[in-house]
Amino acid sequence: MPNRLKFLWLILLLLTGVAYAQGPSVSASHVWIREAPPGVDTLAAYLTLTNHTGETLTLSNVSSTDFNSVTVHRTLQNNGMDSMVAVPHLSIPAHQSVKLAPGGYHLMLMQPIKPLYDGDLVMLTFTFSDHSSLSIMAPVRRDAPQS
Ligand SMILES: [Cu+2]
C-alpha cells in the first residue's frame, strides 16, 4: 500500500475512533467513491451504515461540499437491464447495518465542484431521523477495495 494511502486510512481510522468516543447513533465503514471515467460528472459512493440505537433510523439527508447534489439510489436489475431509482428514505433497522455496495444501494454524487481523482478525499455529511449527523472522509479510488 503506498504511503499516501496509509496516511489516508489512518485519518479515516482516527475519525471513526473519535465518532465512536462520542457514541454516535450511526457509524460508517467500508467507505469509498469510484473515480468517474473522463467526461462523466456523476460518481457513485459506497459504504456500510450501522445503526447503534434501539430504534429504526431513516437517512434524511446526505450532502457534500464537493458536489452540488447527493442522493441515495438503488440499482435494479430487470431482465438483464440495469436501472436506478431514487431512495428518498433509506431505513436502517435497530442494531443493524445497511450496505451501499456496487449493484445495490449507492450514493449518487452529482456535479462535482472540481475534478476528483484516485487518492482524493471527499467529505460526506449524513443526517438521520433522530437529528444526529455524521461526517466522514471518503477516499476516491479507481478500483474497488478488496474486502
Ligand atoms: Cu445511481
PDB file of C-alpha atoms and ligand atoms in Angstrom:
ATOM      1  CA  MET A   1       0.000   0.000   0.000  1.00  0.00           C
ATOM      2  CA  PRO A   2       1.512   3.397  -0.926  1.00  0.00           C
ATOM      3  CA  ASN A   3       2.400   5.661   1.976  1.00  0.00           C
ATOM      4  CA  ARG A   4      -0.118   8.273   0.922  1.00  0.00           C
ATOM      5  CA  LEU A   5      -2.955   5.720   1.152  1.00  0.00           C
ATOM      6  CA  LYS A   6      -1.712   4.503   4.545  1.00  0.00           C
ATOM      7  CA  PHE A   7      -1.879   8.070   5.760  1.00  0.00           C
ATOM      8  CA  LEU A   8      -5.429   8.498   4.452  1.00  0.00           C
ATOM      9  CA  TRP A   9      -6.580   5.313   6.114  1.00  0.00           C
ATOM     10  CA  LEU A  10      -5.021   6.453   9.369  1.00  0.00           C
ATOM     11  CA  ILE A  11      -7.060   9.656   9.165  1.00  0.00           C
ATOM     12  CA  LEU A  12     -10.191   7.621   8.481  1.00  0.00           C
ATOM     13  CA  LEU A  13      -9.492   5.351  11.449  1.00  0.00           C
ATOM     14  CA  LEU A  14      -8.925   8.351  13.695  1.00  0.00           C
ATOM     15  CA  LEU A  15     -12.158   9.989  12.534  1.00  0.00           C
ATOM     16  CA  THR A  16     -14.062   6.758  13.161  1.00  0.00           C
ATOM     17  CA  GLY A  17     -12.429   6.450  16.582  1.00  0.00           C
ATOM     18  CA  VAL A  18     -13.478   9.964  17.540  1.00  0.00           C
ATOM     19  CA  ALA A  19     -17.023   9.311  16.338  1.00  0.00           C
ATOM     20  CA  TYR A  20     -17.229   6.171  18.488  1.00  0.00           C
ATOM     21  CA  ALA A  21     -15.991   8.011  21.554  1.00  0.00           C
ATOM     22  CA  GLN A  22     -18.949  10.369  21.243  1.00  0.00           C
ATOM     23  CA  GLY A  23     -21.367   7.475  20.928  1.00  0.00           C
ATOM     24  CA  PRO A  24     -22.952   8.188  17.551  1.00  0.00           C
ATOM     25  CA  SER A  25     -26.322   6.832  16.530  1.00  0.00           C
ATOM     26  CA  VAL A  26     -24.855   5.631  13.251  1.00  0.00           C
ATOM     27  CA  SER A  27     -21.318   4.803  12.142  1.00  0.00           C
ATOM     28  CA  ALA A  28     -19.883   4.271   8.675  1.00  0.00           C
ATOM     29  CA  SER A  29     -17.374   1.727   7.390  1.00  0.00           C
ATOM     30  CA  HIS A  30     -16.088   0.384   4.034  1.00  0.00           C
ATOM     31  CA  VAL A  31     -16.330   3.887   2.583  1.00  0.00           C
ATOM     32  CA  TRP A  32     -15.142   4.639  -0.950  1.00  0.00           C
ATOM     33  CA  ILE A  33     -16.034   6.614  -4.050  1.00  0.00           C
ATOM     34  CA  ARG A  34     -15.489   5.244  -7.530  1.00  0.00           C
ATOM     35  CA  GLU A  35     -13.441   7.574  -9.738  1.00  0.00           C
ATOM     36  CA  ALA A  36     -15.520   8.667 -12.742  1.00  0.00           C
ATOM     37  CA  PRO A  37     -14.391   7.945 -16.301  1.00  0.00           C
ATOM     38  CA  PRO A  38     -13.204  11.042 -18.231  1.00  0.00           C
ATOM     39  CA  GLY A  39     -16.058  13.396 -19.098  1.00  0.00           C
ATOM     40  CA  VAL A  40     -18.511  11.846 -16.635  1.00  0.00           C
ATOM     41  CA  ASP A  41     -19.683  14.167 -13.857  1.00  0.00           C
ATOM     42  CA  THR A  42     -21.590  11.644 -11.748  1.00  0.00           C
ATOM     43  CA  LEU A  43     -19.768   9.478  -9.200  1.00  0.00           C
ATOM     44  CA  ALA A  44     -21.011   6.640  -7.004  1.00  0.00           C
ATOM     45  CA  ALA A  45     -20.120   6.307  -3.325  1.00  0.00           C
ATOM     46  CA  TYR A  46     -20.294   3.095  -1.322  1.00  0.00           C
ATOM     47  CA  LEU A  47     -20.276   2.421   2.410  1.00  0.00           C
ATOM     48  CA  THR A  48     -21.884   0.464   5.205  1.00  0.00           C
ATOM     49  CA  LEU A  49     -24.073   2.344   7.708  1.00  0.00           C
ATOM     50  CA  THR A  50     -24.571   0.754  11.132  1.00  0.00           C
ATOM     51  CA  ASN A  51     -27.359   1.843  13.471  1.00  0.00           C
ATOM     52  CA  HIS A  52     -26.217   1.628  17.114  1.00  0.00           C
ATOM     53  CA  THR A  53     -29.580   2.641  18.587  1.00  0.00           C
ATOM     54  CA  GLY A  54     -32.585   0.569  19.596  1.00  0.00           C
ATOM     55  CA  GLU A  55     -34.893   2.152  17.033  1.00  0.00           C
ATOM     56  CA  THR A  56     -35.103   2.208  13.266  1.00  0.00           C
ATOM     57  CA  LEU A  57     -33.469   5.327  11.835  1.00  0.00           C
ATOM     58  CA  THR A  58     -34.024   6.925   8.456  1.00  0.00           C
ATOM     59  CA  LEU A  59     -31.343   8.697   6.482  1.00  0.00           C
ATOM     60  CA  SER A  60     -32.954  12.092   5.967  1.00  0.00           C
ATOM     61  CA  ASN A  61     -30.170  13.938   4.146  1.00  0.00           C
ATOM     62  CA  VAL A  62     -26.715  13.497   2.635  1.00  0.00           C
ATOM     63  CA  SER A  63     -24.578  16.392   1.499  1.00  0.00           C
ATOM     64  CA  SER A  64     -21.048  17.134   0.391  1.00  0.00           C
ATOM     65  CA  THR A  65     -19.258  20.436  -0.068  1.00  0.00           C
ATOM     66  CA  ASP A  66     -17.592  18.864  -3.136  1.00  0.00           C
ATOM     67  CA  PHE A  67     -20.839  18.192  -5.031  1.00  0.00           C
ATOM     68  CA  ASN A  68     -23.934  20.169  -5.957  1.00  0.00           C
ATOM     69  CA  SER A  69     -26.210  17.232  -5.259  1.00  0.00           C
ATOM     70  CA  VAL A  70     -26.126  13.909  -3.377  1.00  0.00           C
ATOM     71  CA  THR A  71     -28.970  11.382  -3.457  1.00  0.00           C
ATOM     72  CA  VAL A  72     -29.432   7.765  -2.434  1.00  0.00           C
ATOM     73  CA  HIS A  73     -30.050   5.422  -5.373  1.00  0.00           C
ATOM     74  CA  ARG A  74     -30.722   1.753  -5.781  1.00  0.00           C
ATOM     75  CA  THR A  75     -29.691  -0.263  -8.829  1.00  0.00           C
ATOM     76  CA  LEU A  76     -32.399  -2.643 -10.035  1.00  0.00           C
ATOM     77  CA  GLN A  77     -31.865  -5.500 -12.463  1.00  0.00           C
ATOM     78  CA  ASN A  78     -34.801  -6.221 -14.755  1.00  0.00           C
ATOM     79  CA  ASN A  79     -34.319  -8.823 -17.493  1.00  0.00           C
ATOM     80  CA  GLY A  80     -30.603  -8.098 -17.618  1.00  0.00           C
ATOM     81  CA  MET A  81     -31.143  -4.327 -17.846  1.00  0.00           C
ATOM     82  CA  ASP A  82     -29.808  -2.150 -15.030  1.00  0.00           C
ATOM     83  CA  SER A  83     -31.798   0.869 -13.961  1.00  0.00           C
ATOM     84  CA  MET A  84     -31.546   3.200 -10.977  1.00  0.00           C
ATOM     85  CA  VAL A  85     -34.277   4.556  -8.742  1.00  0.00           C
ATOM     86  CA  ALA A  86     -34.017   7.260  -6.080  1.00  0.00           C
ATOM     87  CA  VAL A  87     -34.430   6.092  -2.475  1.00  0.00           C
ATOM     88  CA  PRO A  88     -35.674   9.153  -0.562  1.00  0.00           C
ATOM     89  CA  HIS A  89     -35.874   7.484   2.867  1.00  0.00           C
ATOM     90  CA  LEU A  90     -33.270   4.773   3.432  1.00  0.00           C
ATOM     91  CA  SER A  91     -34.127   2.894   6.653  1.00  0.00           C
ATOM     92  CA  ILE A  92     -31.536   1.363   8.959  1.00  0.00           C
ATOM     93  CA  PRO A  93     -33.162  -1.101  11.392  1.00  0.00           C
ATOM     94  CA  ALA A  94     -32.182  -1.028  15.091  1.00  0.00           C
ATOM     95  CA  HIS A  95     -28.742  -2.539  15.755  1.00  0.00           C
ATOM     96  CA  GLN A  96     -28.351  -3.450  12.083  1.00  0.00           C
ATOM     97  CA  SER A  97     -26.290  -2.397   9.091  1.00  0.00           C
ATOM     98  CA  VAL A  98     -27.266  -1.389   5.584  1.00  0.00           C
ATOM     99  CA  LYS A  99     -24.692  -1.899   2.849  1.00  0.00           C
ATOM    100  CA  LEU A 100     -24.372   0.512  -0.025  1.00  0.00           C
ATOM    101  CA  ALA A 101     -22.374  -1.567  -2.490  1.00  0.00           C
ATOM    102  CA  PRO A 102     -21.996  -1.979  -6.273  1.00  0.00           C
ATOM    103  CA  GLY A 103     -25.167  -3.491  -7.766  1.00  0.00           C
ATOM    104  CA  GLY A 104     -27.430  -2.244  -4.949  1.00  0.00           C
ATOM    105  CA  TYR A 105     -27.759   0.909  -2.895  1.00  0.00           C
ATOM    106  CA  HIS A 106     -25.273   3.712  -3.554  1.00  0.00           C
ATOM    107  CA  LEU A 107     -24.884   7.436  -3.130  1.00  0.00           C
ATOM    108  CA  MET A 108     -25.126   9.297  -6.421  1.00  0.00           C
ATOM    109  CA  LEU A 109     -22.748  12.248  -6.273  1.00  0.00           C
ATOM    110  CA  MET A 110     -23.654  14.748  -8.985  1.00  0.00           C
ATOM    111  CA  GLN A 111     -21.894  17.790 -10.416  1.00  0.00           C
ATOM    112  CA  PRO A 112     -18.535  17.821  -8.602  1.00  0.00           C
ATOM    113  CA  ILE A 113     -17.168  21.287  -7.824  1.00  0.00           C
ATOM    114  CA  LYS A 114     -13.769  20.168  -9.184  1.00  0.00           C
ATOM    115  CA  PRO A 115     -12.446  17.023 -10.889  1.00  0.00           C
ATOM    116  CA  LEU A 116     -11.764  14.198  -8.419  1.00  0.00           C
ATOM    117  CA  TYR A 117      -9.153  11.501  -8.875  1.00  0.00           C
ATOM    118  CA  ASP A 118      -7.854   8.368  -7.213  1.00  0.00           C
ATOM    119  CA  GLY A 119      -6.442   9.331  -3.779  1.00  0.00           C
ATOM    120  CA  ASP A 120      -8.599  12.432  -3.277  1.00  0.00           C
ATOM    121  CA  LEU A 121     -10.749  12.714  -0.149  1.00  0.00           C
ATOM    122  CA  VAL A 122     -14.356  13.891  -0.100  1.00  0.00           C
ATOM    123  CA  MET A 123     -16.308  14.848   2.995  1.00  0.00           C
ATOM    124  CA  LEU A 124     -19.801  13.393   3.214  1.00  0.00           C
ATOM    125  CA  THR A 125     -22.296  14.524   5.857  1.00  0.00           C
ATOM    126  CA  PHE A 126     -25.264  12.350   6.793  1.00  0.00           C
ATOM    127  CA  THR A 127     -28.271  13.466   8.816  1.00  0.00           C
ATOM    128  CA  PHE A 128     -30.628  10.920  10.385  1.00  0.00           C
ATOM    129  CA  SER A 129     -34.224  10.952  11.614  1.00  0.00           C
ATOM    130  CA  ASP A 130     -33.098  11.347  15.254  1.00  0.00           C
ATOM    131  CA  HIS A 131     -31.391  14.627  14.139  1.00  0.00           C
ATOM    132  CA  SER A 132     -27.945  13.153  14.697  1.00  0.00           C
ATOM    133  CA  SER A 133     -25.381  13.702  11.984  1.00  0.00           C
ATOM    134  CA  LEU A 134     -22.209  12.006  10.853  1.00  0.00           C
ATOM    135  CA  SER A 135     -19.396  13.466   8.762  1.00  0.00           C
ATOM    136  CA  ILE A 136     -16.822  11.194   7.168  1.00  0.00           C
ATOM    137  CA  MET A 137     -13.923  11.476   4.740  1.00  0.00           C
ATOM    138  CA  ALA A 138     -14.433   9.186   1.753  1.00  0.00           C
ATOM    139  CA  PRO A 139     -11.450   8.253  -0.428  1.00  0.00           C
ATOM    140  CA  VAL A 140     -11.797   8.348  -4.216  1.00  0.00           C
ATOM    141  CA  ARG A 141     -10.469   5.095  -5.708  1.00  0.00           C
ATOM    142  CA  ARG A 142     -10.002   3.889  -9.254  1.00  0.00           C
ATOM    143  CA  ASP A 143     -10.667   0.270  -8.298  1.00  0.00           C
ATOM    144  CA  ALA A 144     -12.926  -1.380  -5.760  1.00  0.00           C
ATOM    145  CA  PRO A 145     -11.097  -2.123  -2.473  1.00  0.00           C
ATOM    146  CA  GLN A 146     -10.610  -5.805  -1.599  1.00  0.00           C
ATOM    147  CA  SER A 147     -12.690  -6.813   1.370  1.00  0.00           C
TER     148      SER A 147
HETATM  149 CU    CU B   1     -27.253   5.997  -9.122  1.00  0.00          CU
END
